[in-house]
């Protein structure tokens, strides 16, 4: 239990560290007008098209003219094409020059996404409009929200798994599991209310302090994620009422029962199963499964995946508590029943996990080329370790089932009024005590099983942490769809750096190679630049001079020099300011000798 207590803060720190780069799951597929377009006349509207359905906020669109004054627009709504579009109309004609559109929406799986684009009327002009290069979400709000989601996962697993363990495995003394059930219920209720309160600040990218505004709570109650959280609260209330009715029935019919957690009736079990499915649906309706392809099948798979996880991990926790708290050796039948449940749960987890991985990735290449794929590989490695530990638990379960039961020691009353008879010869202190299990008995197997289950629970808690981070990462399929449309995926946190490989050839022997240039973060504002020159043999090459500059011809901006300097093996500049999003032309001048140099160009897209 001390190991589990240490794992909690460590995983919370992991969630805090990963909150900033969490990616939204809707990517911008295109816009009308297109980013950087030059129009002959004023457009009547702006329409954005995304890779999945999106929700709109009160301030989803902000349009600025060339002097950085906000332009009047209609309220944001969906376009004629459906809920995967967002649109605003202009009540009057726009002037000439370059206009900046900043937008923010909420993807179907509950994550916010934002960005910006520009278009020009008549001809491009200089513009003073700026768009923040900061993260989509407030770092503190995002970290707290992720921790709340992780705690909710743990609580629902413990609640469903423990109740199922009681109903299916039927331990002889259910009393030690009353506290875990109550703790899980209260924890899940608190985490759900916490997430509901933070929902509006999380969507709008504001600080947690704004959560206490009544209007923010009202906005949370109108969106699908907020409604799913409220439905979860209602289901928990029904669950509590059901438990109270069961306690009253037990108290009336079985007044001598040691606890209220007796074996329930079949109608009660069926009701509990329906409530468990409904609870799982509150996750599926607001996360990955609710958007993308094959939504009905995906939601069914998500519900089965969550329930199987809860039966396995929550049941493991219940088994561990029972093994730790039980005064008598646990009957082998209890462990055997749970082994069957765990095997079935793992089978469902594998099948649904494979389907969800395929649906999220879309291609084998995404497994290594996207953050989602790489994180999925980490989860697969952790699950493999978990299955290895689980096989050890099954080994000790089989041993325990085959071992003879240890009979309870016979209690012999002492004679009244005098001491007990002296021990007979050979019954001294070296003789075994009657309640000590013999070597190789069920007692030793149960101790080994307890250690194996503890390790299994510890690894399972880590897997849940990885899963929580995975649900906050842009799926590879969405990233590929955005890339195919020529629109960079929009990140809800720190974006990926832009990396360009620029070939050059000065026309002399061994005068060719490539320059790898990295712009970090690759979006509007200050960017660091690193350039590495590779020679004809593919190795790093030293050149006497390297110059970089950036030009945005559509806006008549540039060339802006990067002023890179030789840092010993590579060239770098700490800060280059690229003020507007769009497709910039990067000019690279490479000098390989006193007389030989060449200038080549490369297009790079700078995100808003």
Coordinates of C-alpha atoms in Angstrom, one line a residue:
X1 CA 0.0 0.0 0.0
X2 CA 3.0 2.3 0.6
X3 CA 4.1 1.7 -3.0
X4 CA 0.6 2.8 -4.2
X5 CA 0.8 5.9 -2.0
X6 CA 4.1 6.8 -3.7
X7 CA 2.7 6.2 -7.2
X8 CA -0.1 8.7 -6.8
X9 CA 2.1 11.8 -6.4
X10 CA 4.5 10.6 -9.2
X11 CA 1.6 10.1 -11.7
X12 CA 0.2 13.5 -10.7
X13 CA 3.5 15.1 -11.5
X14 CA 3.5 13.3 -14.8
X15 CA 0.1 14.7 -15.6
X16 CA 1.2 18.2 -14.6
X17 CA 4.3 17.9 -16.8
X18 CA 2.3 16.6 -19.8
X19 CA -0.6 19.2 -19.5
X20 CA 1.1 21.8 -21.6
X21 CA 1.6 19.8 -24.8
X22 CA -1.7 18.1 -24.7
X23 CA -3.2 18.3 -28.2
X24 CA -6.8 19.0 -29.2
X25 CA -8.5 16.4 -31.4
X26 CA -10.1 18.5 -34.1
X27 CA -7.8 19.8 -36.8
X28 CA -8.6 22.6 -39.2
X29 CA -9.1 21.1 -42.7
X30 CA -9.7 24.3 -44.6
X31 CA -11.2 27.7 -44.6
X32 CA -13.2 30.0 -46.9
X33 CA -11.5 32.4 -47.6
X34 CA -8.3 30.3 -47.5
X35 CA -5.4 31.4 -45.3
X36 CA -3.4 34.0 -47.1
X37 CA -6.0 34.5 -49.9
X38 CA -6.2 37.8 -51.7
X39 CA -9.8 38.7 -52.7
X40 CA -11.1 41.2 -55.2
X41 CA -14.1 42.2 -53.0
X42 CA -15.2 41.9 -49.4
X43 CA -16.3 38.4 -48.4
X44 CA -19.8 38.0 -46.9
X45 CA -18.7 35.4 -44.4
X46 CA -15.8 33.3 -43.0
X47 CA -16.3 29.5 -42.8
X48 CA -13.9 27.0 -41.2
X49 CA -14.0 23.3 -41.8
X50 CA -12.6 20.8 -39.3
X51 CA -11.8 17.1 -39.3
X52 CA -14.7 16.5 -36.8
X53 CA -17.7 18.1 -35.3
X54 CA -17.0 21.1 -33.1
X55 CA -18.8 23.1 -30.5
X56 CA -18.9 26.9 -30.5
X57 CA -18.2 29.4 -27.7
X58 CA -19.6 33.0 -27.2
X59 CA -16.2 34.3 -28.4
X60 CA -15.4 31.7 -31.1
X61 CA -14.4 34.3 -33.7
X62 CA -12.5 37.6 -33.4
X63 CA -11.7 39.5 -36.7
X64 CA -9.3 42.4 -36.7
X65 CA -8.7 44.9 -39.5
X66 CA -5.2 46.1 -40.6
X67 CA -5.2 48.7 -37.7
X68 CA -5.9 46.0 -35.1
X69 CA -9.5 47.2 -34.5
X70 CA -12.1 44.5 -34.0
X71 CA -14.6 44.0 -36.8
X72 CA -18.3 43.6 -36.1
X73 CA -19.6 40.1 -37.0
X74 CA -22.6 38.0 -36.5
X75 CA -22.8 35.4 -33.7
X76 CA -20.9 32.2 -34.6
X77 CA -22.8 29.3 -36.0
X78 CA -22.4 26.2 -38.0
X79 CA -22.3 26.4 -41.8
X80 CA -24.7 24.6 -44.2
X81 CA -22.3 21.7 -44.5
X82 CA -22.9 20.6 -40.9
X83 CA -21.5 20.6 -37.4
X84 CA -17.9 20.2 -38.5
X85 CA -18.0 23.8 -39.7
X86 CA -18.0 27.1 -38.0
X87 CA -19.1 30.3 -39.6
X88 CA -19.6 34.1 -39.1
X89 CA -21.2 36.7 -41.4
X90 CA -20.1 40.3 -41.9
X91 CA -23.1 42.7 -41.5
X92 CA -21.3 45.3 -43.8
X93 CA -18.6 45.3 -46.4
X94 CA -15.0 45.2 -45.2
X95 CA -12.4 47.8 -46.2
X96 CA -9.2 47.0 -48.1
X97 CA -6.1 45.5 -46.6
X98 CA -5.2 42.4 -44.6
X99 CA -7.6 41.1 -42.0
X100 CA -6.7 38.6 -39.2
X101 CA -9.2 36.0 -38.0
X102 CA -8.6 34.4 -34.6
X103 CA -10.9 31.4 -33.8
X104 CA -11.5 29.1 -30.9
X105 CA -13.9 26.0 -30.8
X106 CA -14.3 22.8 -28.8
X107 CA -13.9 19.5 -30.6
X108 CA -16.4 16.7 -30.2
X109 CA -14.2 14.9 -27.7
X110 CA -14.3 17.9 -25.4
X111 CA -10.9 19.4 -26.1
X112 CA -10.5 23.1 -27.0
X113 CA -8.7 24.1 -30.2
X114 CA -7.8 27.5 -31.5
X115 CA -5.8 29.2 -34.2
X116 CA -5.7 32.2 -36.6
X117 CA -5.5 33.0 -40.3
X118 CA -5.3 36.0 -42.6
X119 CA -6.9 37.1 -45.8
X120 CA -6.7 40.3 -47.8
X121 CA -9.2 42.4 -49.7
X122 CA -8.0 44.3 -52.7
X123 CA -4.3 43.8 -52.0
X124 CA -2.2 42.8 -49.0
X125 CA -1.2 45.5 -46.5
X126 CA 0.9 45.8 -43.4
X127 CA -1.1 44.9 -40.3
X128 CA -0.6 45.6 -36.6
X129 CA -2.9 42.8 -35.6
X130 CA -1.2 40.2 -33.4
X131 CA -2.3 36.8 -32.3
X132 CA -1.0 35.3 -29.1
X133 CA 1.5 32.4 -29.5
X134 CA 0.7 31.1 -26.1
X135 CA -1.0 27.7 -25.4
X136 CA -4.6 27.1 -26.2
X137 CA -5.3 26.2 -22.6
X138 CA -4.4 27.9 -19.3
X139 CA -1.5 25.7 -18.0
X140 CA -2.9 25.6 -14.4
X141 CA -6.4 24.9 -15.6
X142 CA -5.3 22.3 -18.0
X143 CA -3.1 20.5 -15.3
X144 CA -6.0 20.5 -12.8
X145 CA -8.4 19.3 -15.4
X146 CA -6.1 16.4 -16.4
X147 CA -5.6 15.4 -12.7
X148 CA -9.4 15.4 -12.2
X149 CA -9.9 13.1 -15.2
X150 CA -7.2 10.7 -13.9
X151 CA -8.8 10.6 -10.4
X152 CA -12.2 10.0 -12.0
X153 CA -10.7 7.0 -13.9
X154 CA -9.3 5.6 -10.7
X155 CA -12.5 6.1 -8.8
X156 CA -14.8 4.5 -11.4
X157 CA -12.5 1.5 -11.7
X158 CA -12.5 1.0 -7.9
X159 CA -16.2 1.5 -7.6
X160 CA -17.3 -0.9 -10.4
X161 CA -14.6 -3.4 -9.9
X162 CA -15.2 -3.7 -6.1
X163 CA -18.9 -4.1 -6.5
X164 CA -18.4 -6.7 -9.2
X165 CA -15.9 -8.5 -7.0
X166 CA -18.5 -8.7 -4.2
X167 CA -21.2 -9.9 -6.4
X168 CA -19.3 -12.4 -8.5
X169 CA -16.5 -13.7 -6.3
X170 CA -18.4 -13.6 -3.1
X171 CA -15.7 -13.3 -0.4
X172 CA -16.7 -14.8 3.0
X173 CA -16.3 -11.5 4.8
X174 CA -17.3 -8.4 2.6
X175 CA -16.8 -6.0 5.5
X176 CA -13.3 -4.8 4.5
X177 CA -14.7 -3.7 1.1
X178 CA -17.3 -1.3 2.5
X179 CA -14.8 1.5 2.9
X180 CA -13.3 1.2 -0.6
X181 CA -16.8 1.3 -2.1
X182 CA -17.8 4.4 -0.2
X183 CA -14.4 6.1 -0.9
X184 CA -14.7 5.4 -4.6
X185 CA -18.3 6.7 -4.8
X186 CA -17.4 10.0 -3.0
X187 CA -14.2 10.4 -4.9
X188 CA -15.9 9.9 -8.3
X189 CA -18.6 12.4 -7.2
X190 CA -16.0 15.0 -6.1
X191 CA -13.9 14.5 -9.3
X192 CA -17.0 14.9 -11.5
X193 CA -18.1 18.1 -9.8
X194 CA -14.6 19.4 -10.0
X195 CA -14.4 18.7 -13.7
X196 CA -17.8 20.4 -14.2
X197 CA -16.7 23.5 -12.4
X198 CA -13.5 23.7 -14.4
X199 CA -15.2 22.9 -17.8
X200 CA -15.8 26.5 -18.9
X201 CA -12.3 27.8 -18.0
X202 CA -10.8 24.8 -19.7
X203 CA -12.8 25.4 -22.9
X204 CA -12.1 29.2 -22.9
X205 CA -8.4 29.0 -21.8
X206 CA -8.9 31.1 -18.7
X207 CA -7.6 30.7 -15.2
X208 CA -9.4 28.5 -12.6
X209 CA -10.6 31.7 -10.8
X210 CA -13.1 32.3 -13.6
X211 CA -14.9 29.0 -12.7
X212 CA -16.8 30.7 -9.9
X213 CA -18.7 32.9 -12.3
X214 CA -22.3 31.8 -12.5
X215 CA -22.4 32.5 -16.3
X216 CA -19.4 30.1 -16.6
X217 CA -21.4 27.3 -14.9
X218 CA -24.4 28.0 -17.1
X219 CA -22.2 27.6 -20.2
X220 CA -20.7 24.4 -18.9
X221 CA -24.3 23.0 -18.5
X222 CA -25.1 23.6 -22.2
X223 CA -22.3 21.7 -23.9
X224 CA -22.1 18.0 -24.5
X225 CA -19.1 17.4 -22.1
X226 CA -20.9 19.3 -19.4
X227 CA -24.1 17.5 -19.9
X228 CA -22.2 14.2 -19.7
X229 CA -20.7 15.2 -16.4
X230 CA -24.2 16.2 -15.0
X231 CA -25.5 12.8 -16.2
X232 CA -22.7 11.1 -14.3
X233 CA -23.7 13.0 -11.1
X234 CA -27.3 11.9 -11.6
X235 CA -26.3 8.3 -12.0
X236 CA -24.2 8.4 -8.9
X237 CA -27.2 9.7 -7.0
X238 CA -29.3 6.8 -8.3
X239 CA -26.5 4.4 -7.3
X240 CA -26.5 5.8 -3.8
X241 CA -30.3 5.5 -3.5
X242 CA -30.1 1.9 -4.7
X243 CA -27.4 1.1 -2.0
X244 CA -29.6 2.7 0.7
X245 CA -32.6 0.6 -0.4
X246 CA -30.4 -2.5 -0.3
X247 CA -29.1 -1.7 3.2
X248 CA -32.7 -1.3 4.5
X249 CA -33.8 -4.6 2.9
X250 CA -30.8 -6.4 4.5
X251 CA -31.4 -4.7 7.9
X252 CA -35.1 -5.8 7.8
X253 CA -34.7 -9.3 6.4
X254 CA -31.3 -10.2 7.9
X255 CA -30.9 -8.4 11.2
X256 CA -28.0 -10.6 12.2
X257 CA -26.0 -10.1 9.0
X258 CA -22.4 -8.9 9.7
X259 CA -22.6 -6.2 7.0
X260 CA -24.9 -4.7 4.5
X261 CA -22.8 -6.0 1.6
X262 CA -24.5 -9.4 1.4
X263 CA -25.2 -11.2 -1.9
X264 CA -27.7 -9.1 -3.8
X265 CA -30.7 -10.4 -5.8
X266 CA -30.7 -10.9 -9.5
X267 CA -32.8 -7.8 -10.2
X268 CA -30.4 -5.7 -8.1
X269 CA -27.4 -7.2 -10.0
X270 CA -29.1 -6.3 -13.3
X271 CA -29.8 -2.8 -12.2
X272 CA -26.1 -2.4 -11.1
X273 CA -25.0 -3.6 -14.5
X274 CA -27.2 -1.1 -16.3
X275 CA -25.9 1.7 -14.1
X276 CA -22.3 0.6 -14.8
X277 CA -22.9 0.8 -18.5
X278 CA -24.6 4.2 -18.2
X279 CA -21.6 5.5 -16.2
X280 CA -19.2 4.3 -18.9
X281 CA -21.3 6.0 -21.5
X282 CA -20.7 9.4 -19.8
X283 CA -17.0 8.9 -20.8
X284 CA -17.6 7.6 -24.3
X285 CA -20.0 10.4 -25.1
X286 CA -17.4 13.1 -24.4
X287 CA -14.1 11.7 -25.6
X288 CA -12.4 10.1 -28.6
X289 CA -15.3 7.7 -29.4
X290 CA -17.8 10.5 -29.9
X291 CA -16.0 11.9 -33.0
X292 CA -14.4 10.6 -36.2
X293 CA -15.3 7.4 -38.1
X294 CA -17.7 4.6 -37.0
X295 CA -19.0 6.5 -34.0
X296 CA -21.7 3.9 -32.9
X297 CA -19.1 1.1 -33.0
X298 CA -16.5 3.2 -31.4
X299 CA -18.7 4.2 -28.5
X300 CA -19.7 0.5 -28.0
X301 CA -16.0 -0.4 -28.0
X302 CA -15.1 2.4 -25.6
X303 CA -17.8 1.4 -23.1
X304 CA -16.6 -2.3 -23.2
X305 CA -13.0 -1.1 -22.8
X306 CA -13.8 1.0 -19.8
X307 CA -15.9 -1.6 -18.1
X308 CA -13.3 -4.3 -18.7
X309 CA -10.6 -2.1 -17.3
X310 CA -12.8 -1.5 -14.2
X311 CA -13.6 -5.1 -13.7
X312 CA -9.9 -6.1 -13.9
X313 CA -8.2 -3.2 -12.1
X314 CA -10.9 -2.5 -9.6
X315 CA -11.3 -6.2 -8.9
X316 CA -7.5 -6.5 -8.4
X317 CA -7.7 -3.7 -5.8
X318 CA -10.6 -5.5 -4.1
X319 CA -8.7 -8.8 -4.1
X320 CA -5.6 -7.1 -2.7
X321 CA -7.6 -5.5 0.2
X322 CA -9.4 -8.8 0.9
X323 CA -6.0 -10.7 1.0
X324 CA -4.6 -8.0 3.3
X325 CA -7.5 -7.7 5.7
X326 CA -8.8 -11.2 5.9
X327 CA -8.2 -12.9 9.3
X328 CA -8.6 -16.4 7.8
X329 CA -7.1 -17.8 4.7
X330 CA -9.1 -16.8 1.6
X331 CA -11.0 -19.7 0.1
X332 CA -9.5 -20.8 -3.2
X333 CA -12.9 -20.5 -4.9
X334 CA -13.0 -16.7 -4.4
X335 CA -9.6 -16.3 -6.2
X336 CA -10.6 -18.8 -8.9
X337 CA -13.8 -16.9 -9.7
X338 CA -11.8 -13.6 -10.0
X339 CA -9.3 -15.3 -12.2
X340 CA -12.0 -16.2 -14.7
X341 CA -13.4 -12.6 -14.6
X342 CA -9.9 -11.2 -15.1
X343 CA -9.2 -13.5 -18.0
X344 CA -12.5 -12.4 -19.7
X345 CA -11.8 -8.7 -19.0
X346 CA -8.3 -9.0 -20.5
X347 CA -9.7 -10.6 -23.6
X348 CA -12.2 -7.8 -24.1
X349 CA -9.5 -5.2 -23.4
X350 CA -7.2 -6.6 -26.1
X351 CA -9.9 -6.8 -28.8
X352 CA -11.3 -3.3 -28.1
X353 CA -7.8 -1.9 -27.6
X354 CA -6.7 -3.1 -31.0
X355 CA -9.8 -1.6 -32.6
X356 CA -9.4 1.8 -30.9
X357 CA -5.7 1.9 -31.8
X358 CA -6.5 1.3 -35.5
X359 CA -9.2 3.9 -35.4
X360 CA -6.9 6.5 -33.7
X361 CA -3.8 5.8 -35.8
X362 CA -5.1 5.3 -39.3
X363 CA -1.8 4.0 -40.6
X364 CA 1.3 2.1 -39.4
X365 CA 3.5 5.2 -40.1
X366 CA 1.5 7.2 -37.6
X367 CA 2.7 4.8 -34.9
X368 CA 6.2 6.3 -35.0
X369 CA 5.6 9.7 -36.7
X370 CA 3.0 11.1 -34.3
X371 CA 2.9 11.8 -30.6
X372 CA -0.3 9.7 -30.3
X373 CA 1.5 6.7 -31.9
X374 CA 4.6 7.0 -29.7
X375 CA 2.5 7.4 -26.6
X376 CA 0.5 4.3 -27.7
X377 CA 3.8 2.3 -27.9
X378 CA 4.6 3.3 -24.4
X379 CA 1.1 2.2 -23.3
X380 CA 1.5 -1.1 -25.1
X381 CA 4.8 -1.7 -23.4
X382 CA 3.2 -1.0 -20.0
X383 CA 0.3 -3.3 -20.8
X384 CA 2.7 -6.1 -21.8
X385 CA 4.4 -5.7 -18.4
X386 CA 1.0 -5.8 -16.7
X387 CA 0.1 -9.0 -18.5
X388 CA 3.4 -10.6 -17.5
X389 CA 2.7 -9.8 -13.9
X390 CA -0.9 -11.0 -14.3
X391 CA 0.4 -14.4 -15.6
X392 CA 2.3 -14.8 -12.3
X393 CA -1.0 -14.0 -10.4
X394 CA -2.7 -16.7 -12.4
X395 CA 0.1 -19.1 -11.6
X396 CA -0.3 -18.6 -7.9
X397 CA -4.1 -18.8 -8.3
X398 CA -3.8 -22.2 -9.8
X399 CA -1.4 -23.3 -7.0
X400 CA -3.8 -22.0 -4.4
X401 CA -6.7 -23.9 -6.0
X402 CA -4.8 -27.1 -5.9
X403 CA -3.5 -26.8 -2.4
X404 CA -5.4 -28.5 0.5
X405 CA -7.4 -26.1 2.6
X406 CA -5.9 -25.4 6.0
X407 CA -8.3 -26.5 8.7
X408 CA -9.1 -24.0 11.4
X409 CA -7.3 -24.9 14.7
X410 CA -9.5 -26.6 17.3
X411 CA -10.0 -24.5 20.4
X412 CA -9.7 -26.5 23.6
X413 CA -11.0 -24.7 26.7
X414 CA -8.7 -24.4 29.7
X415 CA -9.8 -26.0 32.9
X416 CA -11.5 -23.6 35.3
X417 CA -9.6 -22.8 38.5
X418 CA -6.2 -24.2 37.7
X419 CA -3.4 -24.2 35.2
X420 CA -3.3 -26.3 32.2
X421 CA -1.6 -29.7 32.2
X422 CA 2.2 -29.5 31.5
X423 CA 3.1 -30.3 27.9
X424 CA 3.8 -33.9 27.2
X425 CA 7.3 -35.0 26.2
X426 CA 8.1 -33.8 22.6
X427 CA 5.6 -30.9 22.8
X428 CA 8.1 -28.2 23.8
X429 CA 8.7 -24.9 22.2
X430 CA 10.2 -26.5 19.1
X431 CA 6.9 -28.2 18.2
X432 CA 4.9 -26.4 15.5
X433 CA 1.9 -24.3 16.6
X434 CA -1.5 -25.7 15.6
X435 CA -2.4 -22.6 13.6
X436 CA 0.8 -22.5 11.5
X437 CA 0.2 -23.7 7.9
X438 CA 2.6 -26.4 6.9
X439 CA 5.3 -25.7 4.3
X440 CA 3.8 -25.5 0.7
X441 CA 0.3 -25.1 2.0
X442 CA -2.4 -22.6 0.9
X443 CA -1.1 -20.0 3.3
X444 CA 2.3 -19.7 1.5
X445 CA 0.6 -19.6 -1.9
X446 CA -1.8 -16.9 -0.7
X447 CA 1.2 -14.8 0.5
X448 CA 2.8 -15.1 -2.9
X449 CA -0.5 -14.2 -4.6
X450 CA -0.8 -11.1 -2.4
X451 CA 2.6 -9.9 -3.5
X452 CA 1.9 -10.6 -7.2
X453 CA -1.5 -8.8 -7.0
X454 CA 0.2 -5.8 -5.4
X455 CA 2.6 -5.5 -8.3
X456 CA -0.2 -5.9 -10.7
X457 CA -2.2 -3.1 -9.1
X458 CA 0.9 -0.8 -9.1
X459 CA 1.5 -1.3 -12.8
X460 CA -2.2 -1.0 -13.6
X461 CA -2.3 2.5 -11.9
X462 CA 0.6 3.5 -14.1
X463 CA -1.3 2.3 -17.2
X464 CA -4.3 4.4 -16.2
X465 CA -2.0 7.4 -16.0
X466 CA -0.7 6.8 -19.5
X467 CA -4.2 6.3 -20.7
X468 CA -5.3 9.7 -19.3
X469 CA -2.5 11.4 -21.2
X470 CA -3.3 9.5 -24.4
X471 CA -6.9 10.7 -24.3
X472 CA -5.5 14.3 -24.4
X473 CA -3.3 13.7 -27.5
X474 CA -4.2 14.4 -31.2
X475 CA -4.9 11.1 -32.9
X476 CA -2.7 10.1 -35.8
X477 CA -5.7 9.9 -38.2
X478 CA -6.8 13.5 -37.5
X479 CA -3.2 14.7 -38.0
X480 CA -3.0 12.8 -41.3
X481 CA -6.3 14.3 -42.5
X482 CA -5.1 17.8 -41.7
X483 CA -1.7 17.2 -43.4
X484 CA -3.4 15.9 -46.5
X485 CA -5.5 19.1 -46.7
X486 CA -2.4 21.2 -46.4
X487 CA -3.4 22.6 -43.0
X488 CA -1.2 22.1 -40.1
X489 CA -2.9 20.4 -37.1
X490 CA -3.8 22.9 -34.4
X491 CA -2.2 22.2 -31.1
X492 CA -3.8 22.8 -27.7
X493 CA -0.4 23.2 -26.2
X494 CA 3.2 23.6 -27.3
X495 CA 3.3 23.0 -31.0
X496 CA 5.8 20.8 -32.8
X497 CA 8.8 22.5 -34.3
X498 CA 9.0 23.1 -38.0
X499 CA 11.9 21.1 -39.6
X500 CA 13.0 21.7 -43.2
X501 CA 15.7 19.9 -45.2
X502 CA 17.1 22.2 -47.9
X503 CA 19.4 20.6 -50.5
X504 CA 22.2 22.8 -52.1
X505 CA 24.8 22.4 -54.8
X506 CA 27.4 25.1 -55.7
X507 CA 28.5 23.2 -58.8
X508 CA 31.9 22.1 -57.7
X509 CA 33.2 18.6 -56.7
X510 CA 32.0 17.8 -53.2
X511 CA 30.2 21.1 -53.2
X512 CA 26.7 19.7 -52.5
X513 CA 24.8 18.6 -49.4
X514 CA 21.8 19.5 -47.3
X515 CA 21.0 22.0 -44.6
X516 CA 18.6 20.8 -41.8
X517 CA 16.8 23.9 -40.4
X518 CA 14.6 23.8 -37.3
X519 CA 12.2 26.6 -36.3
X520 CA 10.9 26.2 -32.7
X521 CA 8.0 26.5 -32.0
X522 CA 7.3 27.2 -35.7
X523 CA 4.5 29.7 -35.2
X524 CA 3.8 33.4 -35.0
X525 CA 6.1 35.3 -32.7
X526 CA 9.6 34.6 -31.5
X527 CA 11.3 31.5 -32.9
X528 CA 14.7 29.9 -32.2
X529 CA 16.6 28.8 -35.3
X530 CA 19.0 25.9 -35.5
X531 CA 20.8 24.8 -38.8
X532 CA 23.0 21.8 -39.4
X533 CA 25.0 21.4 -42.6
X534 CA 25.5 17.9 -44.0
X535 CA 28.1 17.2 -46.6
X536 CA 28.0 14.8 -49.6
X537 CA 28.8 11.8 -47.4
X538 CA 25.9 12.5 -45.1
X539 CA 28.1 13.6 -42.2
X540 CA 28.1 17.0 -40.5
X541 CA 30.1 19.5 -42.5
X542 CA 31.7 22.8 -41.4
X543 CA 31.1 25.8 -43.8
X544 CA 32.7 29.2 -43.4
X545 CA 29.3 31.1 -43.8
X546 CA 25.6 30.4 -43.6
X547 CA 22.9 33.1 -43.9
X548 CA 19.1 32.7 -43.5
X549 CA 16.2 35.1 -44.2
X550 CA 12.4 34.9 -44.3
X551 CA 10.0 36.6 -46.7
X552 CA 6.2 36.6 -46.7
X553 CA 5.5 37.8 -50.2
X554 CA 1.7 37.8 -49.9
X555 CA 2.0 40.4 -47.1
X556 CA 5.0 42.2 -48.6
X557 CA 7.0 41.4 -45.4
X558 CA 10.7 40.7 -45.5
X559 CA 13.3 39.6 -46.1
X560 CA 13.8 39.3 -42.3
X561 CA 17.4 38.2 -41.5
X562 CA 17.9 35.4 -39.0
X563 CA 21.5 36.4 -38.1
X564 CA 22.6 32.8 -37.3
X565 CA 26.0 32.4 -35.8
X566 CA 28.4 29.4 -35.7
X567 CA 27.9 27.6 -32.4
X568 CA 30.6 24.9 -33.1
X569 CA 29.1 22.1 -35.3
X570 CA 25.8 24.0 -36.0
X571 CA 24.5 27.5 -36.7
X572 CA 21.8 29.1 -34.5
X573 CA 19.9 32.2 -33.7
X574 CA 18.1 32.6 -30.3
X575 CA 15.2 34.6 -31.6
X576 CA 13.7 35.5 -35.0
X577 CA 10.3 37.2 -35.0
X578 CA 7.8 36.1 -37.6
X579 CA 4.8 38.3 -37.0
X580 CA 2.1 36.7 -39.3
X581 CA 1.0 33.2 -40.0
X582 CA 1.3 31.9 -43.5
X583 CA 3.6 30.3 -46.0
X584 CA 7.0 32.0 -45.7
X585 CA 9.9 31.7 -48.1
X586 CA 13.1 30.8 -46.4
X587 CA 16.3 31.8 -48.3
X588 CA 19.4 29.9 -47.4
X589 CA 22.8 31.0 -48.5
X590 CA 25.6 28.5 -48.1
X591 CA 29.3 29.4 -48.7
X592 CA 31.6 26.4 -48.9
X593 CA 34.8 28.3 -49.9
X594 CA 36.1 31.8 -50.4
X595 CA 34.6 31.9 -53.9
X596 CA 31.9 29.3 -54.0
X597 CA 28.4 29.9 -52.6
X598 CA 24.8 29.3 -53.5
X599 CA 21.4 30.6 -52.4
X600 CA 18.4 28.2 -52.3
X601 CA 14.8 28.7 -51.1
X602 CA 12.3 26.6 -49.2
X603 CA 8.7 27.2 -48.3
X604 CA 7.8 26.8 -44.6
X605 CA 4.4 27.2 -43.0
X606 CA 4.2 29.3 -39.8
X607 CA 1.2 28.5 -37.7
X608 CA -0.8 31.1 -35.8

